[in-house]
Amino acid sequence: MYPDKHREIITSLMDGKFITVEELLFETIKKNEDFYIKFFETSFGFELTGNHDFYYLVSSETNENTSRDISIFFSILCYELDKDGKNFLEELNYSEFYIDEILEYFKNSSWLDVIKANKQLYNEESLKRHIGTMVKRNIAIKQSNDRYSFTKAHKLFIDFAKDLIQDDKDEPAR
């Protein structure tokens, strides 16, 4: 006997989606966490990772660049929000963004060399597709045709960026 919504949980996680605390599926995973940890490890060799905000799968066999591109997206957006005098953590947690606002931040960013070198971010159309990918993965939510907000899953990418910065600071100068 499997937990309620088992197939939906498996399909969502296997499609690369984050299951966030706002969803009913989150509570099912939380109540059956040991089962799902063992299930994904035994069935697929994947690690179910979670915290009080979201669950997602990790595989050592993947060679996908989407997570890297999402991290770069958030790094640039946070930098531009901060430069604009906004508390980027509050903005990501509680605000909605118009697509034109995001496009403008990227168009005028001081990180244009990084943006131009990234196939997911280098122009308006690719950036819009990238945001669509984040919606599919439950990292962003499309509120209307031109407004988006971010789920708690954004924290993974922010924490990753913080860890990279900290690792960089901890390395001795060469």
mmCIF file of C-alpha atoms in Angstrom:
data_model
loop_
_atom_site.group_PDB
_atom_site.id
_atom_site.type_symbol
_atom_site.label_atom_id
_atom_site.label_comp_id
_atom_site.label_asym_id
_atom_site.label_seq_id
_atom_site.Cartn_x
_atom_site.Cartn_y
_atom_site.Cartn_z
ATOM 1 C CA MET A 1 0.000 0.000 0.000
ATOM 2 C CA TYR A 2 1.482 3.314 -1.103
ATOM 3 C CA PRO A 3 0.830 6.723 0.495
ATOM 4 C CA ASP A 4 -1.831 9.013 -0.987
ATOM 5 C CA LYS A 5 -0.789 10.770 -4.187
ATOM 6 C CA HIS A 6 2.207 8.425 -4.546
ATOM 7 C CA ARG A 7 2.190 8.499 -8.354
ATOM 8 C CA GLU A 8 1.929 12.316 -8.411
ATOM 9 C CA ILE A 9 4.835 12.612 -5.958
ATOM 10 C CA ILE A 10 7.020 10.254 -7.998
ATOM 11 C CA THR A 11 6.155 11.920 -11.310
ATOM 12 C CA SER A 12 6.745 15.432 -9.970
ATOM 13 C CA LEU A 13 10.100 14.651 -8.388
ATOM 14 C CA MET A 14 11.294 12.574 -11.356
ATOM 15 C CA ASP A 15 10.414 15.500 -13.652
ATOM 16 C CA GLY A 16 12.829 17.667 -11.677
ATOM 17 C CA LYS A 17 10.173 19.545 -9.738
ATOM 18 C CA PHE A 18 10.547 20.846 -6.233
ATOM 19 C CA ILE A 19 7.682 19.991 -3.898
ATOM 20 C CA THR A 20 7.238 22.955 -1.597
ATOM 21 C CA VAL A 21 5.664 23.356 1.822
ATOM 22 C CA GLU A 22 2.653 25.127 0.277
ATOM 23 C CA GLU A 23 1.597 21.906 -1.491
ATOM 24 C CA LEU A 24 -0.387 19.001 -0.035
ATOM 25 C CA LEU A 25 2.174 16.572 -1.489
ATOM 26 C CA PHE A 26 4.782 18.039 0.852
ATOM 27 C CA GLU A 27 2.904 16.814 3.925
ATOM 28 C CA THR A 28 2.562 13.318 2.439
ATOM 29 C CA ILE A 29 6.313 13.118 1.826
ATOM 30 C CA LYS A 30 7.057 14.503 5.277
ATOM 31 C CA LYS A 31 4.818 11.905 6.979
ATOM 32 C CA ASN A 32 6.416 9.126 4.902
ATOM 33 C CA GLU A 33 9.931 10.529 4.605
ATOM 34 C CA ASP A 34 11.788 7.325 5.534
ATOM 35 C CA PHE A 35 9.741 5.373 2.996
ATOM 36 C CA TYR A 36 10.453 7.889 0.203
ATOM 37 C CA ILE A 37 14.157 8.135 1.019
ATOM 38 C CA LYS A 38 14.458 4.360 0.738
ATOM 39 C CA PHE A 39 12.121 4.192 -2.284
ATOM 40 C CA PHE A 40 14.137 6.641 -4.405
ATOM 41 C CA GLU A 41 17.477 5.169 -3.340
ATOM 42 C CA THR A 42 16.420 1.577 -4.039
ATOM 43 C CA SER A 43 14.364 2.229 -7.184
ATOM 44 C CA PHE A 44 16.452 4.844 -8.953
ATOM 45 C CA GLY A 45 19.655 5.435 -7.008
ATOM 46 C CA PHE A 46 18.503 8.999 -6.270
ATOM 47 C CA GLU A 47 18.774 10.875 -3.017
ATOM 48 C CA LEU A 48 15.620 12.528 -1.715
ATOM 49 C CA THR A 49 16.667 15.767 -0.084
ATOM 50 C CA GLY A 50 14.413 18.010 1.904
ATOM 51 C CA ASN A 51 14.017 20.540 4.647
ATOM 52 C CA HIS A 52 11.154 22.439 6.223
ATOM 53 C CA ASP A 53 10.513 24.325 2.937
ATOM 54 C CA PHE A 54 10.863 21.821 0.053
ATOM 55 C CA TYR A 55 11.863 18.377 -1.245
ATOM 56 C CA TYR A 56 13.799 17.510 -4.405
ATOM 57 C CA LEU A 57 15.871 14.680 -5.908
ATOM 58 C CA VAL A 58 19.633 14.548 -6.356
ATOM 59 C CA SER A 59 21.467 12.184 -8.680
ATOM 60 C CA SER A 60 25.221 11.858 -9.047
ATOM 61 C CA GLU A 61 24.699 10.606 -12.600
ATOM 62 C CA THR A 62 23.177 13.750 -14.046
ATOM 63 C CA ASN A 63 25.060 16.172 -16.232
ATOM 64 C CA GLU A 64 22.423 18.861 -16.510
ATOM 65 C CA ASN A 65 23.257 22.537 -16.508
ATOM 66 C CA THR A 66 19.828 23.836 -15.521
ATOM 67 C CA SER A 67 20.693 24.065 -11.817
ATOM 68 C CA ARG A 68 23.836 26.007 -12.656
ATOM 69 C CA ASP A 69 21.865 28.362 -14.886
ATOM 70 C CA ILE A 70 19.224 28.890 -12.201
ATOM 71 C CA SER A 71 21.961 29.699 -9.694
ATOM 72 C CA ILE A 72 23.449 32.231 -12.098
ATOM 73 C CA PHE A 73 19.979 33.720 -12.680
ATOM 74 C CA PHE A 74 19.398 34.204 -8.948
ATOM 75 C CA SER A 75 22.911 35.512 -8.388
ATOM 76 C CA ILE A 76 22.467 38.211 -11.007
ATOM 77 C CA LEU A 77 18.917 39.063 -9.942
ATOM 78 C CA CYS A 78 19.956 39.347 -6.290
ATOM 79 C CA TYR A 79 22.945 41.475 -7.192
ATOM 80 C CA GLU A 80 20.785 43.835 -9.248
ATOM 81 C CA LEU A 81 18.075 44.046 -6.570
ATOM 82 C CA ASP A 82 20.723 44.833 -3.959
ATOM 83 C CA LYS A 83 22.286 47.447 -6.226
ATOM 84 C CA ASP A 84 18.790 48.944 -6.586
ATOM 85 C CA GLY A 85 18.638 49.324 -2.779
ATOM 86 C CA LYS A 86 16.210 46.459 -2.221
ATOM 87 C CA ASN A 87 16.508 43.643 0.285
ATOM 88 C CA PHE A 88 16.777 40.798 -2.210
ATOM 89 C CA LEU A 89 15.776 38.088 0.295
ATOM 90 C CA GLU A 90 12.566 39.919 1.163
ATOM 91 C CA GLU A 91 11.899 40.582 -2.511
ATOM 92 C CA LEU A 92 12.332 36.913 -3.441
ATOM 93 C CA ASN A 93 10.242 35.734 -0.504
ATOM 94 C CA TYR A 94 7.348 38.175 -0.667
ATOM 95 C CA SER A 95 7.223 40.104 -3.945
ATOM 96 C CA GLU A 96 5.964 39.541 -7.435
ATOM 97 C CA PHE A 97 8.090 40.540 -10.396
ATOM 98 C CA TYR A 98 6.877 41.799 -13.733
ATOM 99 C CA ILE A 99 8.694 40.036 -16.556
ATOM 100 C CA ASP A 100 9.701 43.426 -17.975
ATOM 101 C CA GLU A 101 11.297 44.310 -14.624
ATOM 102 C CA ILE A 102 13.393 41.127 -14.676
ATOM 103 C CA LEU A 103 14.345 41.676 -18.324
ATOM 104 C CA GLU A 104 15.382 45.252 -17.528
ATOM 105 C CA TYR A 105 17.612 44.124 -14.642
ATOM 106 C CA PHE A 106 19.377 41.669 -16.935
ATOM 107 C CA LYS A 107 19.615 44.089 -19.864
ATOM 108 C CA ASN A 108 21.298 46.730 -17.693
ATOM 109 C CA SER A 109 23.347 44.382 -15.523
ATOM 110 C CA SER A 110 27.028 44.915 -14.920
ATOM 111 C CA TRP A 111 27.333 41.135 -15.411
ATOM 112 C CA LEU A 112 26.616 41.275 -19.165
ATOM 113 C CA ASP A 113 29.658 39.112 -19.975
ATOM 114 C CA VAL A 114 28.226 36.292 -17.818
ATOM 115 C CA ILE A 115 24.739 36.797 -19.271
ATOM 116 C CA LYS A 116 25.971 36.785 -22.880
ATOM 117 C CA ALA A 117 27.993 33.611 -22.250
ATOM 118 C CA ASN A 118 24.953 31.736 -20.908
ATOM 119 C CA LYS A 119 22.569 30.226 -23.478
ATOM 120 C CA GLN A 120 19.666 30.399 -21.003
ATOM 121 C CA LEU A 121 20.076 34.099 -20.220
ATOM 122 C CA TYR A 122 21.709 35.775 -23.225
ATOM 123 C CA ASN A 123 18.601 37.464 -24.710
ATOM 124 C CA GLU A 124 15.005 38.256 -23.773
ATOM 125 C CA GLU A 125 13.505 35.162 -25.410
ATOM 126 C CA SER A 126 15.989 32.763 -23.814
ATOM 127 C CA LEU A 127 15.493 34.446 -20.428
ATOM 128 C CA LYS A 128 11.707 34.079 -20.755
ATOM 129 C CA ARG A 129 12.128 30.378 -21.622
ATOM 130 C CA HIS A 130 14.440 29.987 -18.622
ATOM 131 C CA ILE A 131 11.817 31.490 -16.314
ATOM 132 C CA GLY A 132 9.322 29.069 -17.897
ATOM 133 C CA THR A 133 11.669 26.227 -16.939
ATOM 134 C CA MET A 134 11.706 27.520 -13.374
ATOM 135 C CA VAL A 135 7.885 27.514 -13.406
ATOM 136 C CA LYS A 136 7.883 23.869 -14.611
ATOM 137 C CA ARG A 137 10.263 22.960 -11.801
ATOM 138 C CA ASN A 138 8.157 24.799 -9.208
ATOM 139 C CA ILE A 139 10.854 27.354 -8.447
ATOM 140 C CA ALA A 140 8.762 30.204 -9.854
ATOM 141 C CA ILE A 141 5.002 30.685 -10.080
ATOM 142 C CA LYS A 142 3.328 32.465 -12.952
ATOM 143 C CA GLN A 143 0.821 34.784 -11.271
ATOM 144 C CA SER A 144 -0.514 36.269 -14.527
ATOM 145 C CA ASN A 145 0.711 36.780 -18.081
ATOM 146 C CA ASP A 146 3.487 39.080 -17.002
ATOM 147 C CA ARG A 147 3.982 38.596 -13.247
ATOM 148 C CA TYR A 148 5.979 35.943 -11.402
ATOM 149 C CA SER A 149 6.808 35.092 -7.817
ATOM 150 C CA PHE A 150 9.285 32.585 -6.438
ATOM 151 C CA THR A 151 8.607 29.542 -4.274
ATOM 152 C CA LYS A 152 10.655 28.596 -1.232
ATOM 153 C CA ALA A 153 12.778 26.452 -3.562
ATOM 154 C CA HIS A 154 14.742 29.576 -4.513
ATOM 155 C CA LYS A 155 16.478 29.223 -1.142
ATOM 156 C CA LEU A 156 18.474 26.225 -2.392
ATOM 157 C CA PHE A 157 20.063 28.341 -5.115
ATOM 158 C CA ILE A 158 20.668 31.302 -2.807
ATOM 159 C CA ASP A 159 22.288 29.001 -0.234
ATOM 160 C CA PHE A 160 24.424 27.477 -2.978
ATOM 161 C CA ALA A 161 25.623 30.930 -4.017
ATOM 162 C CA LYS A 162 26.376 31.815 -0.380
ATOM 163 C CA ASP A 163 28.383 28.599 0.017
ATOM 164 C CA LEU A 164 30.402 29.385 -3.111
ATOM 165 C CA ILE A 165 31.154 32.874 -1.841
ATOM 166 C CA GLN A 166 32.142 31.501 1.576
ATOM 167 C CA ASP A 167 34.362 28.810 0.015
ATOM 168 C CA ASP A 168 36.025 31.483 -2.097
ATOM 169 C CA LYS A 169 36.676 33.636 0.992
ATOM 170 C CA ASP A 170 38.047 30.654 2.930
ATOM 171 C CA GLU A 171 40.620 29.729 0.263
ATOM 172 C CA PRO A 172 44.078 31.074 0.974
ATOM 173 C CA ALA A 173 45.466 33.605 -1.508
ATOM 174 C CA ARG A 174 47.832 32.117 -4.082
#
